[in-house]
XYZ file of C-alpha atoms in Angstrom:
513
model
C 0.000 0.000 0.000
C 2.555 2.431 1.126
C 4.517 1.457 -2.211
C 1.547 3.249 -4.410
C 2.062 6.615 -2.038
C 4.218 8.806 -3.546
C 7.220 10.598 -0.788
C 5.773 13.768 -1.381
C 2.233 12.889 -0.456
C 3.361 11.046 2.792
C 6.174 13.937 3.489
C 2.490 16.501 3.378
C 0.892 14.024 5.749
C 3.800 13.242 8.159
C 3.784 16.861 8.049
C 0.351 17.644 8.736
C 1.197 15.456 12.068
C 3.586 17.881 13.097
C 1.431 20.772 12.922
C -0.855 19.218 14.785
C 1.287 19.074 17.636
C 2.276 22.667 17.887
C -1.583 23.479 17.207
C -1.916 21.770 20.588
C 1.124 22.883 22.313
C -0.122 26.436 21.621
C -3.705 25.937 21.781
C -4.575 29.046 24.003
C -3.046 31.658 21.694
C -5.163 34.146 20.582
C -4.004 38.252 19.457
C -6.195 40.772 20.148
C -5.604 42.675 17.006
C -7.974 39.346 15.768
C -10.915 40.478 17.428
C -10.685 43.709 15.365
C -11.477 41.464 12.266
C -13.899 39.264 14.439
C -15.980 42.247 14.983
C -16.019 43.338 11.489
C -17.183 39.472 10.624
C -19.366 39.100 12.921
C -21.381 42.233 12.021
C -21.118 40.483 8.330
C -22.315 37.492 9.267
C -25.642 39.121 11.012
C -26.420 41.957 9.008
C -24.258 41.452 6.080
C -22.647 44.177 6.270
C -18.751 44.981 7.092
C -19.081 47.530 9.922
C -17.303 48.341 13.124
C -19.571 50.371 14.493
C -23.691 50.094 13.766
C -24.224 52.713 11.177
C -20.726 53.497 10.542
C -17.944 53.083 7.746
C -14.741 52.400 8.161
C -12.304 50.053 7.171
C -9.715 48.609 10.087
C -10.043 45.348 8.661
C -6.732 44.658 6.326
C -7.915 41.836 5.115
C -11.480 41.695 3.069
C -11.215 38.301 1.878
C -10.491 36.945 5.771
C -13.590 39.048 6.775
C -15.849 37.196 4.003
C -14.691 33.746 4.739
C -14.865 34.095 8.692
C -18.508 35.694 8.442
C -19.386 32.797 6.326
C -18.131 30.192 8.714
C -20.096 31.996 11.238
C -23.136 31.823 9.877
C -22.958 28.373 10.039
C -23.183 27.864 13.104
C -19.230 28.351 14.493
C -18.015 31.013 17.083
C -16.127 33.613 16.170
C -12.890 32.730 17.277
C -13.318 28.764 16.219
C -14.427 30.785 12.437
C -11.106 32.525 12.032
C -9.338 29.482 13.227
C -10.639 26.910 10.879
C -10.254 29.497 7.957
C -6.502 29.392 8.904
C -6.215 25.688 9.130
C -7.681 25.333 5.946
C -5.280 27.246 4.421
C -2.298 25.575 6.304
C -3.277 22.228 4.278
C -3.324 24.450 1.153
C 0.217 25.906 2.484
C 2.158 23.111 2.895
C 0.139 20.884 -0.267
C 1.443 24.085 -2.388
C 5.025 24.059 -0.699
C 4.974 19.956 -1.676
C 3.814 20.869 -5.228
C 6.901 23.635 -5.722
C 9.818 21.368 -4.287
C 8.825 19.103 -6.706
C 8.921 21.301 -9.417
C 12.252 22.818 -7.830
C 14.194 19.540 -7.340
C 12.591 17.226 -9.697
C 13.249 13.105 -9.526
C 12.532 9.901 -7.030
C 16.219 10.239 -5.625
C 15.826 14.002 -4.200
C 12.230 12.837 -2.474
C 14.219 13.386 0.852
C 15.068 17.351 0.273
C 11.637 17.953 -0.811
C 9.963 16.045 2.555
C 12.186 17.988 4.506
C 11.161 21.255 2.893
C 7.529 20.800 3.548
C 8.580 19.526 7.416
C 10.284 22.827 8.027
C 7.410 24.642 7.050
C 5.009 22.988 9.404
C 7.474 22.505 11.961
C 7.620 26.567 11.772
C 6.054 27.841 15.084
C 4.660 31.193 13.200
C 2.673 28.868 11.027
C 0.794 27.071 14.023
C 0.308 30.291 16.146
C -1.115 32.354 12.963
C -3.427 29.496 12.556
C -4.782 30.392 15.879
C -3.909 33.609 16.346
C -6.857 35.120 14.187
C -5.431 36.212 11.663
C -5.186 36.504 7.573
C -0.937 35.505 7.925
C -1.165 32.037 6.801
C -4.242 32.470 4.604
C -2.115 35.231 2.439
C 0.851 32.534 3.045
C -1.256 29.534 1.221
C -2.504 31.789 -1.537
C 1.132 33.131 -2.212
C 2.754 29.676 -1.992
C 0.028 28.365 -4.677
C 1.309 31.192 -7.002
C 4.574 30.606 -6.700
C 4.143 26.934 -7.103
C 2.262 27.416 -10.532
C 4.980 29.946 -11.048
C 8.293 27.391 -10.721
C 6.415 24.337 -12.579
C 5.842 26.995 -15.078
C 9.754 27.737 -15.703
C 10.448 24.244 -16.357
C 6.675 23.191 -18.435
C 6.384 27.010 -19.813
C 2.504 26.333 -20.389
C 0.199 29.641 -19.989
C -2.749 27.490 -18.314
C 0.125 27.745 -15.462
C 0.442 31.430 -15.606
C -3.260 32.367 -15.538
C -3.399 29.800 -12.167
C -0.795 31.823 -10.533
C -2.661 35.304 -11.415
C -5.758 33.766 -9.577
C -3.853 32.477 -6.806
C -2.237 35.847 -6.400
C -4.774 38.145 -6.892
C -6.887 36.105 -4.429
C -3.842 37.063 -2.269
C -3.983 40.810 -2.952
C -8.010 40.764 -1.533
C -6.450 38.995 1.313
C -3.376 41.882 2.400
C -2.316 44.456 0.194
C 0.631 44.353 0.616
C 1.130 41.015 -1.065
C 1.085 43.094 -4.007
C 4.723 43.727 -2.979
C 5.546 40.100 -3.704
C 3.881 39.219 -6.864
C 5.850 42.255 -8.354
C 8.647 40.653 -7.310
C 7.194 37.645 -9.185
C 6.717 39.451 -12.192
C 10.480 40.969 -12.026
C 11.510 37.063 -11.228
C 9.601 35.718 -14.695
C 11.351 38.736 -16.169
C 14.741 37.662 -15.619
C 14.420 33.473 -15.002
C 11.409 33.382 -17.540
C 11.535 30.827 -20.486
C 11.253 31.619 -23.847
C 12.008 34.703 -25.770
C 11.828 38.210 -23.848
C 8.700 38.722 -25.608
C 6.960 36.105 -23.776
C 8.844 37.230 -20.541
C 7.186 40.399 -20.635
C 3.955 38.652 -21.297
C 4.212 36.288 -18.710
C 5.029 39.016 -16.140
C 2.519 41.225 -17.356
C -0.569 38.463 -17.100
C 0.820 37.428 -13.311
C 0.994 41.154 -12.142
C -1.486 42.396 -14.329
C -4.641 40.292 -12.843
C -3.976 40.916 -9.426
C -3.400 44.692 -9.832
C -6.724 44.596 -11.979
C -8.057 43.399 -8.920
C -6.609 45.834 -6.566
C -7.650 48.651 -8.114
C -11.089 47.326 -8.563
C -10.977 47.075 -5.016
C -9.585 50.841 -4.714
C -12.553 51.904 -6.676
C -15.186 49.907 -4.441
C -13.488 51.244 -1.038
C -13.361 54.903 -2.658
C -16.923 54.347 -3.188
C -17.830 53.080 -0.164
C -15.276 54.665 2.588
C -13.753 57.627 0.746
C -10.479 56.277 0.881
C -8.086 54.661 -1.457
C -6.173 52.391 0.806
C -7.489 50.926 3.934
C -7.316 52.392 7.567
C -4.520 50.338 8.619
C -2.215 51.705 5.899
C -2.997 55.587 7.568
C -2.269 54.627 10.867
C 0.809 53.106 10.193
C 2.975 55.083 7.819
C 3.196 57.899 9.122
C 6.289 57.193 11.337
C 9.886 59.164 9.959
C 11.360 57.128 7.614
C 14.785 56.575 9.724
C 13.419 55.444 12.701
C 11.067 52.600 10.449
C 13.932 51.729 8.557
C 15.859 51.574 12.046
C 12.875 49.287 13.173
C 12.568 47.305 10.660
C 15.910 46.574 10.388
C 16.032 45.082 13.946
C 12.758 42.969 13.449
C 14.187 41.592 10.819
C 17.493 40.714 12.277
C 15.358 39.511 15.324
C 13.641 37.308 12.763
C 17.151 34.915 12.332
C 16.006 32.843 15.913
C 12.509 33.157 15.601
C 12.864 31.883 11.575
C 16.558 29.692 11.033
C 15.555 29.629 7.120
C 15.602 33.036 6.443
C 19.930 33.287 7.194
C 20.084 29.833 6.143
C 18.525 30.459 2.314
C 19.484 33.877 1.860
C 23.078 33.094 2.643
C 23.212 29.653 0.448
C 21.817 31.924 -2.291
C 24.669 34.357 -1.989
C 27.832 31.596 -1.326
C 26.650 29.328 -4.197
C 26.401 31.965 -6.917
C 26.974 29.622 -9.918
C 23.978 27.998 -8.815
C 21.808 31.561 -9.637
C 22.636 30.847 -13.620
C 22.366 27.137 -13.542
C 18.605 26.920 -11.814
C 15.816 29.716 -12.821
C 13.851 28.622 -9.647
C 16.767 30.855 -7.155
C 16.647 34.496 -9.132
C 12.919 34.045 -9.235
C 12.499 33.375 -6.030
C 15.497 35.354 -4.426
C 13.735 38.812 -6.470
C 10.305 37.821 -4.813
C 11.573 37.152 -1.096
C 14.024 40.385 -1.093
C 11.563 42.976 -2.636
C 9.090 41.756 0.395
C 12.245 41.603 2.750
C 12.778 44.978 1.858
C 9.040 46.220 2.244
C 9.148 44.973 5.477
C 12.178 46.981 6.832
C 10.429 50.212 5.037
C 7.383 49.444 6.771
C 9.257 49.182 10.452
C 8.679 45.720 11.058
C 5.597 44.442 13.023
C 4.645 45.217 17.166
C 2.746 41.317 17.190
C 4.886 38.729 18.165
C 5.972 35.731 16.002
C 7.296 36.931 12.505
C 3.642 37.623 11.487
C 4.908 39.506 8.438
C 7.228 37.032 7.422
C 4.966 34.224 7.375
C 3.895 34.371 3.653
C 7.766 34.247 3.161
C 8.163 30.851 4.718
C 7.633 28.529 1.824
C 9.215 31.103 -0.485
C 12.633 30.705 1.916
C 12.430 27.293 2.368
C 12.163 26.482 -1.873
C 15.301 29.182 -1.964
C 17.062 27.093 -0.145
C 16.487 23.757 -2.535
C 16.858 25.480 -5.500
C 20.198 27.031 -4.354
C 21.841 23.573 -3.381
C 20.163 21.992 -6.381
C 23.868 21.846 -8.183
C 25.121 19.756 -4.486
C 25.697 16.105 -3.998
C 22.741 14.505 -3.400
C 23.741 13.811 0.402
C 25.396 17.466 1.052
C 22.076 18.491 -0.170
C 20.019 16.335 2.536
C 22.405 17.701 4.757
C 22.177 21.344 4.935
C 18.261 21.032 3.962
C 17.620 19.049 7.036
C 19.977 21.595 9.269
C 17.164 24.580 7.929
C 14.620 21.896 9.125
C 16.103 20.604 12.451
C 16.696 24.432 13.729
C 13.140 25.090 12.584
C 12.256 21.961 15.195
C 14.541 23.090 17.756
C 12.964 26.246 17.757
C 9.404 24.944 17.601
C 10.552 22.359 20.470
C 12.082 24.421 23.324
C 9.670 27.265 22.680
C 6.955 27.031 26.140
C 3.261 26.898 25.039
C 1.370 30.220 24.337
C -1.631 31.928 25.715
C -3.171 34.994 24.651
C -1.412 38.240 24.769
C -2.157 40.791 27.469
C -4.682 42.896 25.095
C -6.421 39.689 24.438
C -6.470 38.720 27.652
C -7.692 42.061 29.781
C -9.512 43.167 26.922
C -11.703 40.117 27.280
C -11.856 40.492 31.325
C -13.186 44.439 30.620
C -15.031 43.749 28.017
C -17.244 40.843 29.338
C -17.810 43.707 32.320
C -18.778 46.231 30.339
C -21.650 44.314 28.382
C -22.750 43.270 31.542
C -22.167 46.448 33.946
C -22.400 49.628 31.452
C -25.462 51.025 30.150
C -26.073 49.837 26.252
C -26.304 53.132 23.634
C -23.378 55.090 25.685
C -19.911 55.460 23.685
C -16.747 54.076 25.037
C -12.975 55.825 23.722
C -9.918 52.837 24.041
C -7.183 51.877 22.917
C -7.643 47.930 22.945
C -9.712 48.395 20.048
C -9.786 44.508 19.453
C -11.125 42.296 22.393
C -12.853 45.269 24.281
C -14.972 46.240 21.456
C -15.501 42.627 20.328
C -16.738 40.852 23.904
C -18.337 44.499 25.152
C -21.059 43.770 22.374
C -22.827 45.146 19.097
C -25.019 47.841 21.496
C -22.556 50.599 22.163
C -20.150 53.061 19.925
C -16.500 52.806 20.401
C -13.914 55.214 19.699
C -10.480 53.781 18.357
C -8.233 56.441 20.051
C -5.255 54.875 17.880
C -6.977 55.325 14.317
C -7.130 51.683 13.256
C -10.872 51.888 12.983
C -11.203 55.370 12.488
C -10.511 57.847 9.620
C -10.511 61.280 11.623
C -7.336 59.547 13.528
C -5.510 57.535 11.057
C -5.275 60.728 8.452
C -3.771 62.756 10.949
C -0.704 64.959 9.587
C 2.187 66.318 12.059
C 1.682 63.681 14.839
C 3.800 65.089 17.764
C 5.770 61.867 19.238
C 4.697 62.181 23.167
C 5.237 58.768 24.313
C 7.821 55.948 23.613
C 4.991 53.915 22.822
C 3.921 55.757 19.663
C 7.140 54.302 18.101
C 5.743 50.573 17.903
C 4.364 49.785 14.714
C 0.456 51.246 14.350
C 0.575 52.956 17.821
C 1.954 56.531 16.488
C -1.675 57.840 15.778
C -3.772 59.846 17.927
C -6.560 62.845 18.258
C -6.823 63.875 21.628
C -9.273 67.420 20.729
C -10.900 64.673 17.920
C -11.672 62.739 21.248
C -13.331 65.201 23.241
C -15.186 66.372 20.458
C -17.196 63.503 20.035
C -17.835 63.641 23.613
C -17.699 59.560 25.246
C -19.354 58.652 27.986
C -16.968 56.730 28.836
C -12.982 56.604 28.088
C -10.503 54.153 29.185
C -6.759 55.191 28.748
C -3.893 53.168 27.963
C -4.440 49.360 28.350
C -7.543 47.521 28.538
C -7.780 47.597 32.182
C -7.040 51.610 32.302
C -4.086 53.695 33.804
C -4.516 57.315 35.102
C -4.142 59.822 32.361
C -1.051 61.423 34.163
C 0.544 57.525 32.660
C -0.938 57.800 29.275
C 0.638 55.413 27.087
C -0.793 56.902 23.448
C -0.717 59.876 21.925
C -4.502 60.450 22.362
C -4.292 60.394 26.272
C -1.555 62.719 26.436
C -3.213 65.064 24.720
C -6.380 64.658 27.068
C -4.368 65.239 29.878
C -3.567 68.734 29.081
C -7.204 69.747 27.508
C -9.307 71.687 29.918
C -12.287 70.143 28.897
C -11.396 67.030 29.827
C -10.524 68.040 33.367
C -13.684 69.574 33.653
C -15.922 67.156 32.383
C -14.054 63.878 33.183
C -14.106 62.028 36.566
C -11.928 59.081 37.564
C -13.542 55.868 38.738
C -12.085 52.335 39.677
C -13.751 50.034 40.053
C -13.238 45.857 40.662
C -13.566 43.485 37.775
C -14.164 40.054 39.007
C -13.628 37.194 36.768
C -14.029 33.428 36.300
C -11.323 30.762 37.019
C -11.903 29.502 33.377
C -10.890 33.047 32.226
C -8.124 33.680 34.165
C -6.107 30.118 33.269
C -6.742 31.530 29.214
C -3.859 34.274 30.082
C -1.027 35.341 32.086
C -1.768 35.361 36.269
C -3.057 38.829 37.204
C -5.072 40.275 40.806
C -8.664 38.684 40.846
C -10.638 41.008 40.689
C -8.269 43.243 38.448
C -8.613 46.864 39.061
C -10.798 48.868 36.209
C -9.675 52.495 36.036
C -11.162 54.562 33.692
C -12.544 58.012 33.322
C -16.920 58.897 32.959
C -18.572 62.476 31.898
C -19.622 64.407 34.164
C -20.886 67.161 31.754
C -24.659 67.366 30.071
């Protein structure tokens, strides 16, 4: 029986085994910046439409195509969180199924069955894979999508038929309506077919303009729709975080990146076998496609400044585009040297995966669930509520009352804010640089809770928005501090890190008509 199983098919299913493992090593992590998206799908999945707030438009969702699928999931029947989660698992077995499908077309032949297995093991022995499969959110959906593009891509370069190109374009635009920004990688696709193509230059060009083409068809379609809809051309997210000086993202992203080498062993281990074995870039097409792919997004992601949430979550939908750059750069090796250094890439990956302890929820998560759980049962439904934790807060507080994103993920007064003064240390973390203090006040809250979930006093503001409170006479005037106690469950507290029971609730109500 096992004779009429291919090694790739059993490498995908011995490798479906490992993920399994570190799904239920790290079964109790969940990010808060999830429940932002959760919200947004939940609203879709009851009203069918893609709203924050009742009534209002705005896009803090970055990924519409996450949204869609997790509202869909929800309306039959699933929770919210279990939605998201089985989205992402779905797309793991499409991940590592497309990583199988590439190696092969990489490293051809029944003797080199060993490389590819190993390939696809490092993948789902990768601890970012597992945790962005529960985590929430759209990482390892935009990885799956990518990975069947490029897949389609390198069988392409070695059976040039177009049926392959048009797959990728789908693939890839599919991944554009998942992030954006994966429009930074199939450009480096289309560069890649440019220079590693077959055929004449002609058909190059061709070829690279049908794979970017579609997808930035797409994308603009998508511009046009959200201009419609939101009056903007790119989505919230993009506002909120660019706006940082370009040195100090560059600076940022540089060290996330370099922080990157532990968390992902491939990454130093590809990009430098891609560099040492040079002659290997002119023998095999598969290493300058894939090294002009992997840099331009390696170099997105330093201009961007990197990422705040933990676990390489940008560099995901890079991890079966390093992994294939490594195969394709030893593909001119001895057979056994090849095994060799392949299974080093995957035995780090394992270490790493292996002495890593399990996860639970990060603090937003975590307090933002405790607060939130007290305000849909404590606060008065119809009143509007400024934060910062604009994920689990919002989510578990309910559908009844208006929040205020003070950080401008969710809201477009915010996120298109020019001149940001930097007031806090914490304004230089990735998507926390944003904030409207006089915007604040002017849509005068009920109810505002400063820095974390829990609240701090505004004289410790952590954001720009509360610093700017603090010195507004209106808000000492019309603002009075209360703490109160937040009891919570057993069950609740073992889904996070230990903190007091009952965890002190400071936050700040109007006092003004």
């Amino acid at each position: 029986m096992l004779r009429r199983i291919s090694g790739d098919t059993l490498a995908v299913f011995g490798a479906l085994a490992v993920l399994a493992y570190l799904l239920s090593k790290h079964s109790g992590f969940f990010h808060d910046d999830a429940y932002i998206t959760l919200r947004y799908a939940r609203t879709f999945a009851e009203t069918g439409l893609i709203q924050w707030n009742p009534g209002e438009w705005a896009e803090g969702y970055t990924s519409l195509l996450h949204v869609v699928l997790t509202g869909w999931v929800i309306r039959l029947g699933a929770s919210a969180v279990a939605a998201a989660q089985a989205v992402n698992a779905i797309a793991a077995f499409v991940l590592l199924a497309a990583t199988a499908v590439a190696a092969r077309a990489v490293l051809p032949g029944r003797e080199n069955w060993l490389g590819r297995a190993l390939t696809v093991l490092t993948i789902a022995g990768s601890t970012p894979i597992a945790l962005w499969v529960l985590g929430g959110l759209e990482a390892v959906v935009v990885a799956a999508l990518l990975a069947s593009g490029v897949a389609a891509l390198l069988t392409y370069l070695r059976q040039p038929r177009p049926v392959l190109l048009a797959l990728a374009a789908i693939a890839y635009a599919l991944a554009v309506l998942t992030r954006l920004d994966a429009s930074v990688f199939i450009a480096g696709s289309g560069l890649g077919l440019l220079v590693a193509g077959p055929g004449t230059k002609s058909a190059r060009v061709m070829g690279a303009a049908l794979v970017v083409g579609i997808p930035a068809a797409v994308s603009f379609i998508q511009m046009g729709i959200r201009w419609q809809i939101y009056g903007e051309l790119f989505p919230l997210t993009f506002y909120a975080k660019a706006d940082l000086p370009l040195p100090e993202k560059l600076l940022n992203g540089a060290e996330y990146l370099s922080d990157m080498l532990v968390t992902i062993p491939t990454l130093g281990i590809a990009l430098g076998a891609a560099v040492i074995l040079r002659k290997t870039v002119r023998s095999n097409p598969a290493v300058p496609f894939l090294l002009c792919a992997t840099v331009l997004q390696l170099l997105y992601i330093c201009w961007a400044g990197g990422d705040h949430m933990p676990w390489a979550r940008m560099l995901v939908p890079l991890l079966a585009p390093l992994a294939l750059l490594l195969l394709a750069s030893l593909s001119a090796m001895a057979l056994r040297t090849r095994n060799i250094v392949v299974g080093a890439s995957a035995a780090a990956t394992l270490v790493v995966a292996l002495v890593e302890p399990p996860k639970t929820r990060d603090h937003a998560a975590h307090f933002g669930e405790i607060i939130g759980r007290h305000i849909d049962t404590t606060w008065p439904e119809g009143i509007t509520i400024a934060v910062n934790t604009a994920g689990s807060t919002p989510f578990f507080a309910g559908q009844n009352r208006i929040f205020i994103d003070m950080l401008g993920l969710n809201d477009p007064v915010i996120a298109k804010r020019k001149n940001v003064p930097v007031l806090t240390e914490r304004q230089s973390w990735p998507g926390h640089a944003k904030g409207d203090g006089a915007y604040v006040l002017s849509r005068a809250p009920d109810r505002i809770i400063i820095g974390p979930a829990h609240g701090v006093e505004v004289s410790d503001a952590w954001f720009l928005s509360g610093k700017e409170l603090e010195i507004l006479p209106e808000f000492a005037r019309c603002y009075q501090q209360v703490i109160e106690p937040v009891h919570y469950s057993k069950e609740l507290a073992a889904r996070g890190e230990e903190a007091p029971n009952p965890l002190r609730f400071l936050y700040y109500t109007r006092v003004c008509p």
